[in-house]
Coordinates of C-alpha atoms and ligand atoms in Angstrom, one line a residue:
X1 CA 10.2 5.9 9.5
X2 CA 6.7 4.5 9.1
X3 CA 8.0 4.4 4.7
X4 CA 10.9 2.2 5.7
X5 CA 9.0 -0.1 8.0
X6 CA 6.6 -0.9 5.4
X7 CA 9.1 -1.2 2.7
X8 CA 10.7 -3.7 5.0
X9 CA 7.3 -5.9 5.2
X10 CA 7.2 -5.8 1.4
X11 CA 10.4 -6.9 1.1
X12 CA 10.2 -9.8 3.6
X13 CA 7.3 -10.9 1.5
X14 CA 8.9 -11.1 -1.8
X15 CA 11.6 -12.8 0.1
X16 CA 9.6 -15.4 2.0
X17 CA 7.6 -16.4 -1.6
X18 CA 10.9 -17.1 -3.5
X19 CA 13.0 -18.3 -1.3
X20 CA 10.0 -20.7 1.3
X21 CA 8.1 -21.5 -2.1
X22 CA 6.5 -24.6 -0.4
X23 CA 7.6 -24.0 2.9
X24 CA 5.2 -21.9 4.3
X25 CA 1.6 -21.5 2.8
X26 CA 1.3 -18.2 5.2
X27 CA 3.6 -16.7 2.1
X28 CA 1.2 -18.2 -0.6
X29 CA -0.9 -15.0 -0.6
X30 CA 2.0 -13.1 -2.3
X31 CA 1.4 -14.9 -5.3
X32 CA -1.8 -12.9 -5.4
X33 CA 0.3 -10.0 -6.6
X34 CA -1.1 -9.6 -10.7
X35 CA 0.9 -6.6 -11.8
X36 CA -1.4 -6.6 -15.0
X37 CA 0.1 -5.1 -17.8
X38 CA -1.4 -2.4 -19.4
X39 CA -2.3 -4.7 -22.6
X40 CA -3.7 -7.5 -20.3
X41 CA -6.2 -5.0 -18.2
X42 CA -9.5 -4.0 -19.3
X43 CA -10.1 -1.2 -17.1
X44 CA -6.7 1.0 -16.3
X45 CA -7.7 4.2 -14.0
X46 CA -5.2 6.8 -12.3
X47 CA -7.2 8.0 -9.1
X48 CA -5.4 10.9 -7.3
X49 CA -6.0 12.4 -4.2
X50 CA -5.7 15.9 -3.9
X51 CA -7.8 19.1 -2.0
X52 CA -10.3 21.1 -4.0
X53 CA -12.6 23.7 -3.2
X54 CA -16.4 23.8 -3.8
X55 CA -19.6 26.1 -2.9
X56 CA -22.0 24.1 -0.7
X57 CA -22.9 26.7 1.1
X58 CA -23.7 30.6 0.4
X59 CA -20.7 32.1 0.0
X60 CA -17.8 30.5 1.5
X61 CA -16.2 27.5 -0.8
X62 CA -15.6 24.5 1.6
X63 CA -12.1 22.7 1.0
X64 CA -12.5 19.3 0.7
X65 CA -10.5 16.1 -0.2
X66 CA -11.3 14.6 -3.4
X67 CA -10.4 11.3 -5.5
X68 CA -10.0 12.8 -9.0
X69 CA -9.8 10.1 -11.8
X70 CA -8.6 9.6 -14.9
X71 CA -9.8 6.6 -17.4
X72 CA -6.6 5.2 -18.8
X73 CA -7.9 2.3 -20.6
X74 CA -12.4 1.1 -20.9
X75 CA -14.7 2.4 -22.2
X76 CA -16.8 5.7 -20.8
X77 CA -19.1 3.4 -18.4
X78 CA -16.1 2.9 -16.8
X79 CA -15.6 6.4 -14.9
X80 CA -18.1 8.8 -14.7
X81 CA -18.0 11.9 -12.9
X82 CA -20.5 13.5 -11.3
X83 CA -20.9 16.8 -11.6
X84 CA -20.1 19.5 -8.7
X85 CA -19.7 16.4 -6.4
X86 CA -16.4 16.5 -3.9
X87 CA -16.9 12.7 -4.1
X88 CA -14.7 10.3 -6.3
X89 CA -16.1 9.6 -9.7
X90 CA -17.9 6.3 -10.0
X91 CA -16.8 3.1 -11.2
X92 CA -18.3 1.0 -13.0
X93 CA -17.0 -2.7 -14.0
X94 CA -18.3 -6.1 -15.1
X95 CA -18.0 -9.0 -13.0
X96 CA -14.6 -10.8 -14.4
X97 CA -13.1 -7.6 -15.4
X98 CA -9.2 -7.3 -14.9
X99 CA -8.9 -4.1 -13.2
X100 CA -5.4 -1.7 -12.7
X101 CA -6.0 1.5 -10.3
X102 CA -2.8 3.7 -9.7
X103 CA -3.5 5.4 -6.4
X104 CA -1.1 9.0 -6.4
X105 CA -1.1 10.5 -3.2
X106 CA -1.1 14.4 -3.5
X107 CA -2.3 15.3 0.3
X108 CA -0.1 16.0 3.1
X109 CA -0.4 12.7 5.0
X110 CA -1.0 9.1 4.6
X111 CA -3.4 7.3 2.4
X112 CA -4.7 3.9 0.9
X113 CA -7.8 3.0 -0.7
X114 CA -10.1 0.5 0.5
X115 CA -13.1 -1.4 -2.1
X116 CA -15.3 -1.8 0.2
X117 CA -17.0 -5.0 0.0
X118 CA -14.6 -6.3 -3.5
X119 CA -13.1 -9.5 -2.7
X120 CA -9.6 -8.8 -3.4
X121 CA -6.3 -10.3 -2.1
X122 CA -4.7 -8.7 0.5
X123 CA -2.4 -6.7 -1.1
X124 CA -5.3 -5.0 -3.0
X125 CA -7.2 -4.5 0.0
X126 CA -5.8 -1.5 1.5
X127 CA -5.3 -2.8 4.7
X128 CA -3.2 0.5 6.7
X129 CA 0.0 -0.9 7.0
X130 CA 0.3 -0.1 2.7
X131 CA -0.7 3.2 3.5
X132 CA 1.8 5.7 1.3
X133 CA 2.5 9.1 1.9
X134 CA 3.0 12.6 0.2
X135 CA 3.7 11.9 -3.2
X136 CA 4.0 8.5 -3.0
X137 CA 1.7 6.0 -5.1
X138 CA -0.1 2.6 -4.7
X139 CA -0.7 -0.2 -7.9
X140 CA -3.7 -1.7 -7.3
X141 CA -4.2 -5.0 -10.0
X142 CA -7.2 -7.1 -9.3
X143 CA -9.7 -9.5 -11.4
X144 CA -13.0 -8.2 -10.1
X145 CA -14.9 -11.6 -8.8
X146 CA -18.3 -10.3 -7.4
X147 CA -21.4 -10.6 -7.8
X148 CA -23.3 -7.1 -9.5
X149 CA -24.1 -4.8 -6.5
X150 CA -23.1 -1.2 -5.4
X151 CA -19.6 -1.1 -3.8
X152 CA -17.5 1.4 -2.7
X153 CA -14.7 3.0 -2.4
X154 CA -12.8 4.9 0.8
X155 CA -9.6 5.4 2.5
X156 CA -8.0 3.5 5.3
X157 CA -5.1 4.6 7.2
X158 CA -5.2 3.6 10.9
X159 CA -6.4 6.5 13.1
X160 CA -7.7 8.7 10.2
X161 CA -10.1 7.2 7.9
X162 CA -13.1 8.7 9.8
X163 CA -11.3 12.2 8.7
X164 CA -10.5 11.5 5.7
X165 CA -14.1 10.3 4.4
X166 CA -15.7 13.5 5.9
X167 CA -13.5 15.7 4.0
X168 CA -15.1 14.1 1.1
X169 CA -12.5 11.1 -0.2
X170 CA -15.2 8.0 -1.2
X171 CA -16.5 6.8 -4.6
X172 CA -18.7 4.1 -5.9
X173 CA -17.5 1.4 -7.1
X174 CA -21.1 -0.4 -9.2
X175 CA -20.5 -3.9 -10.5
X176 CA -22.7 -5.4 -13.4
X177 CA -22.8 -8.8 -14.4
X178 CA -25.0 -11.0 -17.3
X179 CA -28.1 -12.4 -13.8
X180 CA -28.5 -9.1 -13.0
X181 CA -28.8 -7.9 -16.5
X182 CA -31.3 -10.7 -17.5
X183 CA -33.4 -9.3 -14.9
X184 CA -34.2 -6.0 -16.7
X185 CA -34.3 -3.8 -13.7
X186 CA -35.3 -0.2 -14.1
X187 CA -32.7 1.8 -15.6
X188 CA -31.2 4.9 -17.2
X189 CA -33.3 7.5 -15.7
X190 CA -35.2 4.8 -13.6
X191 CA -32.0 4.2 -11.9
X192 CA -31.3 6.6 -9.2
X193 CA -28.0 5.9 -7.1
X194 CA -28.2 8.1 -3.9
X195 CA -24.6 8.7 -1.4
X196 CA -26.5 9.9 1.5
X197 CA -23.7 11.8 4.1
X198 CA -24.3 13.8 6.8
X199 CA -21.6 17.2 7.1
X200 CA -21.3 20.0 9.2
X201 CA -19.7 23.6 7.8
X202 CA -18.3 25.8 9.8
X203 CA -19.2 29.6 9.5
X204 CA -16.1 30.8 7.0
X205 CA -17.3 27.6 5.2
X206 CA -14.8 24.5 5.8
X207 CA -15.8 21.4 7.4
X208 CA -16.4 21.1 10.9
X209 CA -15.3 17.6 11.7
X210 CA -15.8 16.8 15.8
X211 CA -14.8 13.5 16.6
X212 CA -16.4 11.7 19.9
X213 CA -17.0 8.2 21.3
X214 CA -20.3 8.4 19.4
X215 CA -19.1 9.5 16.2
X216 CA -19.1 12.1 14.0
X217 CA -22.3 13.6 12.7
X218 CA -23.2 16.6 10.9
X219 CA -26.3 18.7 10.8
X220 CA -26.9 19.2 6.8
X221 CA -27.8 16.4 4.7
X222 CA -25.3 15.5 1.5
X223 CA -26.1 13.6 -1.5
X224 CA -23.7 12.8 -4.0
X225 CA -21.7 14.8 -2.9
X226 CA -23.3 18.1 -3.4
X227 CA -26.6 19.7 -1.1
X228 CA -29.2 18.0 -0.8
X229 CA -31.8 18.8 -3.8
X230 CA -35.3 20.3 -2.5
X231 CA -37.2 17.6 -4.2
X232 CA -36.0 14.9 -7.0
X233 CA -38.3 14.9 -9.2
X234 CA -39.8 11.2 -10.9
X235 CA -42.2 10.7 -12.8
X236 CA -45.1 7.9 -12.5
X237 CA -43.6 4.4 -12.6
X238 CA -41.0 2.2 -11.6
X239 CA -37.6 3.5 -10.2
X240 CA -34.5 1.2 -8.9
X241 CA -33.1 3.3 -6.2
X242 CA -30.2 2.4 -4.9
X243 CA -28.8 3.5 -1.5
X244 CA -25.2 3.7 0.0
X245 CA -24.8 5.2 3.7
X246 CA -22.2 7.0 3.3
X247 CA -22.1 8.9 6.7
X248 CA -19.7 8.5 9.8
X249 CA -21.5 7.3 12.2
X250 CA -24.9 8.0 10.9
X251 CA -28.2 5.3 11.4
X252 CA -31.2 6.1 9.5
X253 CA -34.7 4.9 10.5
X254 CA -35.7 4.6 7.0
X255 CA -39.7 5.0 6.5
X256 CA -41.3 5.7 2.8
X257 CA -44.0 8.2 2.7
X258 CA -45.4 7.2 6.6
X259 CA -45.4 3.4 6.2
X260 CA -45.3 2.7 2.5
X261 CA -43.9 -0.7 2.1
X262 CA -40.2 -1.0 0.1
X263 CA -39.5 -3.6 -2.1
X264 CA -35.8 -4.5 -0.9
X265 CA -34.3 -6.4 -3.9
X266 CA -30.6 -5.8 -3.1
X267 CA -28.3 -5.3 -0.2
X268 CA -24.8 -5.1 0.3
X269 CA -23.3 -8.1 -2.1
X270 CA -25.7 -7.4 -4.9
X271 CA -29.2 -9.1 -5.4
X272 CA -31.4 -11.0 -3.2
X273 CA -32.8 -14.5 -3.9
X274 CA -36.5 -13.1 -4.0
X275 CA -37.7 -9.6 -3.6
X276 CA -38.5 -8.5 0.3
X277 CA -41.3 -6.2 1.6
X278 CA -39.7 -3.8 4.1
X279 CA -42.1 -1.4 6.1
X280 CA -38.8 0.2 8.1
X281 CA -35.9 -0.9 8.7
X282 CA -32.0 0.5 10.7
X283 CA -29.9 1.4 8.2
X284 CA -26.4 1.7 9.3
X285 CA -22.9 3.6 7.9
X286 CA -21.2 1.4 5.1
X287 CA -25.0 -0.7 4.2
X288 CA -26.0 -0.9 0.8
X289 CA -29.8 -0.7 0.1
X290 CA -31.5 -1.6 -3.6
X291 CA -35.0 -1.5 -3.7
X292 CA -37.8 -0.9 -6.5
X293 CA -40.7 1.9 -6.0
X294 CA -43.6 2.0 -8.0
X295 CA -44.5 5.4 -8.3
X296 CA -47.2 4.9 -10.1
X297 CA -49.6 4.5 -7.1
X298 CA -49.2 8.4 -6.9
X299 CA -50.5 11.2 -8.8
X300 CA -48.6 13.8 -10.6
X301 CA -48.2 16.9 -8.2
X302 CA -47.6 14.4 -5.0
X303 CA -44.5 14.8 -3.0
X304 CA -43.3 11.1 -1.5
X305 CA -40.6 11.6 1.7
X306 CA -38.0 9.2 2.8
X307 CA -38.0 10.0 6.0
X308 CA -36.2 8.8 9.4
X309 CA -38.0 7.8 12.0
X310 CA -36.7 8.5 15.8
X311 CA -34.4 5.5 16.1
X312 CA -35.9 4.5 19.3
X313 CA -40.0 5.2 19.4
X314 CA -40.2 8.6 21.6
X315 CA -37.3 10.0 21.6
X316 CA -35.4 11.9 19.1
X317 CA -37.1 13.8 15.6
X318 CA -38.2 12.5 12.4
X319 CA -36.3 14.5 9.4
X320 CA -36.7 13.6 5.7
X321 CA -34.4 12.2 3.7
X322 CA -35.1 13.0 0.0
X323 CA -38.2 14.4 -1.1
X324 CA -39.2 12.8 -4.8
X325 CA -42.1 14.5 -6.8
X326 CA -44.7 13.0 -9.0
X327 CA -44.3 15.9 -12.5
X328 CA -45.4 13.6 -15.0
X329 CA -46.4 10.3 -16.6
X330 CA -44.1 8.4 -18.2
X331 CA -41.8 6.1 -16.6
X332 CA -42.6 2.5 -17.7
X333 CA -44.1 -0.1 -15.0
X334 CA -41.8 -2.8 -13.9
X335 CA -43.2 -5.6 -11.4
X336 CA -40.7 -7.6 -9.6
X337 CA -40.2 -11.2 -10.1
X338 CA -40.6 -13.5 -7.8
X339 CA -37.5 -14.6 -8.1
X340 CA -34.5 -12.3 -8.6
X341 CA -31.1 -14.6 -8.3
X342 CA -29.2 -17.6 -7.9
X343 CA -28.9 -17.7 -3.9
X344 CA -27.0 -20.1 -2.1
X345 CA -28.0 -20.2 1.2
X346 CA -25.2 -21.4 3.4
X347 CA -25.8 -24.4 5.7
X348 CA -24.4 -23.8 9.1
X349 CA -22.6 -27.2 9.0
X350 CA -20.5 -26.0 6.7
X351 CA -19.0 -24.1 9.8
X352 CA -16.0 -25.9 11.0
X353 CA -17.1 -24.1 14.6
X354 CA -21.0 -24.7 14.2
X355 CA -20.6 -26.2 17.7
X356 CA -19.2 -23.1 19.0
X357 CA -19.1 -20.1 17.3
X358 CA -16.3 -17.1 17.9
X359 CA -17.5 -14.5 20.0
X360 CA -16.6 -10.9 19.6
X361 CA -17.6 -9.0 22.3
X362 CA -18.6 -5.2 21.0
X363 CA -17.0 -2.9 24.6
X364 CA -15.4 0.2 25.0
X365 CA -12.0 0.9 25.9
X366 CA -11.4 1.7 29.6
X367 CA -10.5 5.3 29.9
X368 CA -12.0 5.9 26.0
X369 CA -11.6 4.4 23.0
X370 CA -13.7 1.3 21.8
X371 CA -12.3 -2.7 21.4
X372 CA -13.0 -5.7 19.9
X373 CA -12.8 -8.5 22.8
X374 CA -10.8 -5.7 25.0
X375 CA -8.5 -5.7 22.6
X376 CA -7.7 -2.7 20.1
X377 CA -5.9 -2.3 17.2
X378 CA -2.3 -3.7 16.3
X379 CA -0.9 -3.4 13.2
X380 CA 1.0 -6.8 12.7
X381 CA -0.5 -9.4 15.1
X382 CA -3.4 -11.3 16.3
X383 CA -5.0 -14.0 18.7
X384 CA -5.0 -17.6 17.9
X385 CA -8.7 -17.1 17.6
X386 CA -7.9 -14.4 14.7
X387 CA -5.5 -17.3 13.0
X388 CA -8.4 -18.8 10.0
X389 CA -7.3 -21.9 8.1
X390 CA -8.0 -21.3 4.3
X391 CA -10.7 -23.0 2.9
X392 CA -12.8 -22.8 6.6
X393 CA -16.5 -21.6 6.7
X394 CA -16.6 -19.9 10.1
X395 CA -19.5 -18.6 12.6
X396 CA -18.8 -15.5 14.3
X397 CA -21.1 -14.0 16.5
X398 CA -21.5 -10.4 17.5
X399 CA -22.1 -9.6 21.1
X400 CA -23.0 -5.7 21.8
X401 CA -23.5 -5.2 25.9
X402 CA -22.9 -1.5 24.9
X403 CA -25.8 1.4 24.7
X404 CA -24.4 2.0 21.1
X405 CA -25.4 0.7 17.9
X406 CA -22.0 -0.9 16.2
X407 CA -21.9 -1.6 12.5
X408 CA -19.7 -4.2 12.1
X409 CA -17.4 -4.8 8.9
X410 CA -16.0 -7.6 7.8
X411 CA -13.0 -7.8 4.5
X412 CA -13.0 -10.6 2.3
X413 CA -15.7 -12.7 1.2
X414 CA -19.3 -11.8 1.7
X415 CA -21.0 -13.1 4.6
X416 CA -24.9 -14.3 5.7
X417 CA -26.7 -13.4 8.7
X418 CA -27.5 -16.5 10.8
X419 CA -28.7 -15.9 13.1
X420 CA -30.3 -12.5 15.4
X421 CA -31.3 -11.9 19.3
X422 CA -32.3 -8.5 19.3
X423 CA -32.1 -6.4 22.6
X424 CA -34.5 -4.3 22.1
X425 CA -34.6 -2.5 18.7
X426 CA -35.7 -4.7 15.3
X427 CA -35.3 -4.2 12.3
X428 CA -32.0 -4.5 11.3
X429 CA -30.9 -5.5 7.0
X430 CA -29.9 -9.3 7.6
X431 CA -31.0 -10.3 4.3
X432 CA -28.7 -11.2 1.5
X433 CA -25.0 -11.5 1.1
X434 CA -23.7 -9.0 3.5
X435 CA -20.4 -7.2 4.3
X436 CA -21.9 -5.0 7.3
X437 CA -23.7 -6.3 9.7
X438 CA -25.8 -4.0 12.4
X439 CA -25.8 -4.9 15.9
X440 CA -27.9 -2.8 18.0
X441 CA -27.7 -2.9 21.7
X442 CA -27.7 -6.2 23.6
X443 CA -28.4 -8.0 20.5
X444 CA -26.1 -11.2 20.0
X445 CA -26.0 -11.5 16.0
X446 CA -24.2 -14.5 14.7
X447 CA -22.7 -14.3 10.8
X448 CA -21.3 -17.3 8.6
X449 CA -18.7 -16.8 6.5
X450 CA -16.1 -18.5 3.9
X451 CA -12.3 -17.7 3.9
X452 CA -12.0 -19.6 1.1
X453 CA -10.9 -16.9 -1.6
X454 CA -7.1 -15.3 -0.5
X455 CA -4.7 -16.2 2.3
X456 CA -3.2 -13.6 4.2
X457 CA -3.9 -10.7 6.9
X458 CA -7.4 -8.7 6.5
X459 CA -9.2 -6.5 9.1
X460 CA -12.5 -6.4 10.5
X461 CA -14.3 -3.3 12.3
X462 CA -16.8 -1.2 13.6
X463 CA -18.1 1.1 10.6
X464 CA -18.9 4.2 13.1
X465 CA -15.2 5.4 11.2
X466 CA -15.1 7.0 14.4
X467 CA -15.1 3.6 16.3
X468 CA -12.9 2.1 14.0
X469 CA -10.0 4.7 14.4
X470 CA -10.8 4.8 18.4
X471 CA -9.2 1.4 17.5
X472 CA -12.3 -0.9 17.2
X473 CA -10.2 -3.0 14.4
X474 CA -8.5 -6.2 14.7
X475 CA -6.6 -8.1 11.8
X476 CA -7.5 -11.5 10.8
X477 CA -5.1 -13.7 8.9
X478 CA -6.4 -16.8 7.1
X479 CA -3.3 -19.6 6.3
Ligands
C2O1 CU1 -15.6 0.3 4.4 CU2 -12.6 -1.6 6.3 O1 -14.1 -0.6 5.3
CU2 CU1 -14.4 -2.9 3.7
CU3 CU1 -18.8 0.8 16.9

């Protein structure tokens, strides 16, 4: 039933393009379509779907749900695996590659893959209504347009992507380009990429996933996919470490060795104009966080914790993180330029609505459940306020009157933080080219953003995957 309905919306937009060519520039998007033959494609990758069992814990393998991939066409950069992990393998691209993903579908219910943060046209966005089911498959073509920076990849059916991630289905998806190159970053084995996921097993060893109106959280720490190592071990010098929250519902209260200072250099749409001193900071499901550590300032035999800190003073534990060790000399010494990239810094006139921005009010559902503006999620419509001409630079502003902390996602282009009233709790990542943007309780946070890439429909949501299938999403379309 749900198969046919979606063929029927593919269908209608084949029709509409040929047959409304100049008609109706709502259609124009289906142009986007590149069906890239294998010849024309640089990178060509078969990801499937499919259950597999690994140890985590003692004795008791743990079933999860797994992207397996194959490299079709590239070279080896372009897929690695990492070994043990139930997550995807990672992919890695240059900015202007032409890339062709075949999604196969080998679990019992529906999928579609998300790239999280990839500026893609609609059709390669996997928005839920392409889901496919059992045994069906999804074509993925798109030229990749960002900027370098860690992206990722996840599922997004309506109702069960907050499932699906915790049984293990998410990837990265790392994008290089010539800027960040120049910059000579640490790298290799100065480069440390960490998943950080929070999971919870139950006693004959399979996932215990428990849904609520906070989220889903999990008492043992996961990175990159396996257990959490004792203690990584570094040794004196420079390190690039770059972060994706990968959890739920997760926020960390990120703190370096009791109130060492980060270097931020990166967030979520790749590199900052000019390196930024962080003592803590909220780091929420879906962020990305690239900073530089000089190890150096220890001494071999130390042990350095990332810890979190309570997330509000008082109340709640600290718990670590990672634990890196100091074994040797040896790593070479980088020190951060001043300035790290081209960074336009978008003017709030550009806003058609600088006079008034959108507000999207953060409140739950009544009875439960979570909304956007009162309103939850439907598949195929949306408010006039939803309705984004293409080419617009809009302001949309944030308003959480809720006790809980809502990550808020938006597809398409990356976006810039305006603007920030906190409530009560600082500290949030605002820096940067953003796709997630925290907002804390009763803090008003107002973003700017350019739909000036690909016409069509898109979605925006809480990141708690929990909130998001409680039905905090709404569709945009920009026309
Ligand atoms: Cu990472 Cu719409 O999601
Ligand atoms: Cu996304
Ligand atoms: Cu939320």
């Amino acid at each position: 039933m749900k198969e046919i309905s979606r063929r029927g919306f593919l269908q209608k937009g084949i029709v509409g393009t040929t047959a409304a060519l100049a008609l109706s520039p709502s259609w124009v998007s289906a142009f986007t379509r590149k069906n890239y033959k294998f010849d024309e494609a640089d990178v060509v990758i078969e990801l499937t779907a499919v259950k597999r069992k690994h140890l985590i814990n003692g004795t008791n393998p743990t079933t999860f749900w797994c992207y397996e991939g194959k490299l079709l066409k590239g070279s080896k950069d372009n897929l690695t695996n990492l070994p043990g992990s139930y997550l995807g393998p990672s992919i890695q691209v240059n900015t202007g590659d032409k890339v062709k993903i075949t999604f196969k579908n080998k679990l019992e219910e529906k999928s579609i893959v998300h790239w999280h943060g990839l500026d893609v046209s609609h059709e390669n966005d996997g928005h839920p209504h392409f889901a496919v089911g059992t045994g069906k498959s999804y074509e993925y073509d798109f030229e990749v347009t960002n900027r370098a920076g860690m992206y990722w990849y996840h599922p997004h059916p309506h109702g069960r992507t907050g499932f699906q991630v915790y049984q293990g289905m998410a990837g990265l998806f790392i994008v290089k380009d010539n800027e960040e190159k120049a910059l000579n970053l640490p790298s290799g084995k100065e480069e440390l990429q960490f998943v950080i996921q929070d999971r919870s097993f139950k006693e004959n060893g399979e996932l215990d996933y428990r849904p609520s109106m906070m989220g889903a959280f999990g008492r043992s720490l996961m990175v990159n996919g396996v257990k959490k190592p004792e203690v990584i071990k570094v040794k004196r010098g420079s390190y690039r470490l770059r972060f994706l929250n990968g959890c739920n519902a997760r926020i960390f209260n990120m703190s370096l060795n009791g109130g060492d200072e980060f270097t931020q250099v990166g967030s979520d749409g790749g590199l900052l104009d000019a390196p930024k001193k962080l003592k803590r900071f909220y780091y929420a499901p879906a962020e990305r966080f690239d900073c530089v550590v000089d190890f150096s300032k220890y001494n071999v035999g130390e042990t350095i914790l990332l810890e979190s800190l309570p997330l509000v003073e008082g109340r709640g534990d600290k718990y670590t993180i990672l634990s890196f060790q100091i074994e040797d000399e040896g790593a070479a010494s980088f020190s951060t330029p001043e300035k790290l990239s081209k960074y336009e810094l978008i003017n709030k006139s550009e806003a058609v609505n600088a006079a008034k921005p959108k507000e999207f009010e953060l409140i739950p559902k009544r009875g439960s459940g979570w909304t956007i503006n009162g309103r939850g999620y439907e598949s195929d419509s949306y408010e006039d306020y939803e309705l984004i001409k293409f080419g617009d630079t809009e302001i949309w502003e944030f308003y959480n009157p809720t006790g809980m902390p809502h990550p808020m996602h938006i597809h398409g282009t990356q976006f810039q933080v305006l603007k920030r009233t906190s409530g009560q709790l600082e500290g949030c990542l605002d820096h940067g080219w953003k796709d997630v943007v925290l907002v804390m309780p009763g803090d008003r946070v107002q973003v700017i953003k350019r739909f000036n890439t690909f016409k069509g429909t898109f979605i925006y949501h809480c990141h708690n995957l929990e909130h998001e299938d409680m039905s905090m999403m709404r569709n945009f379309k920009v026309i």
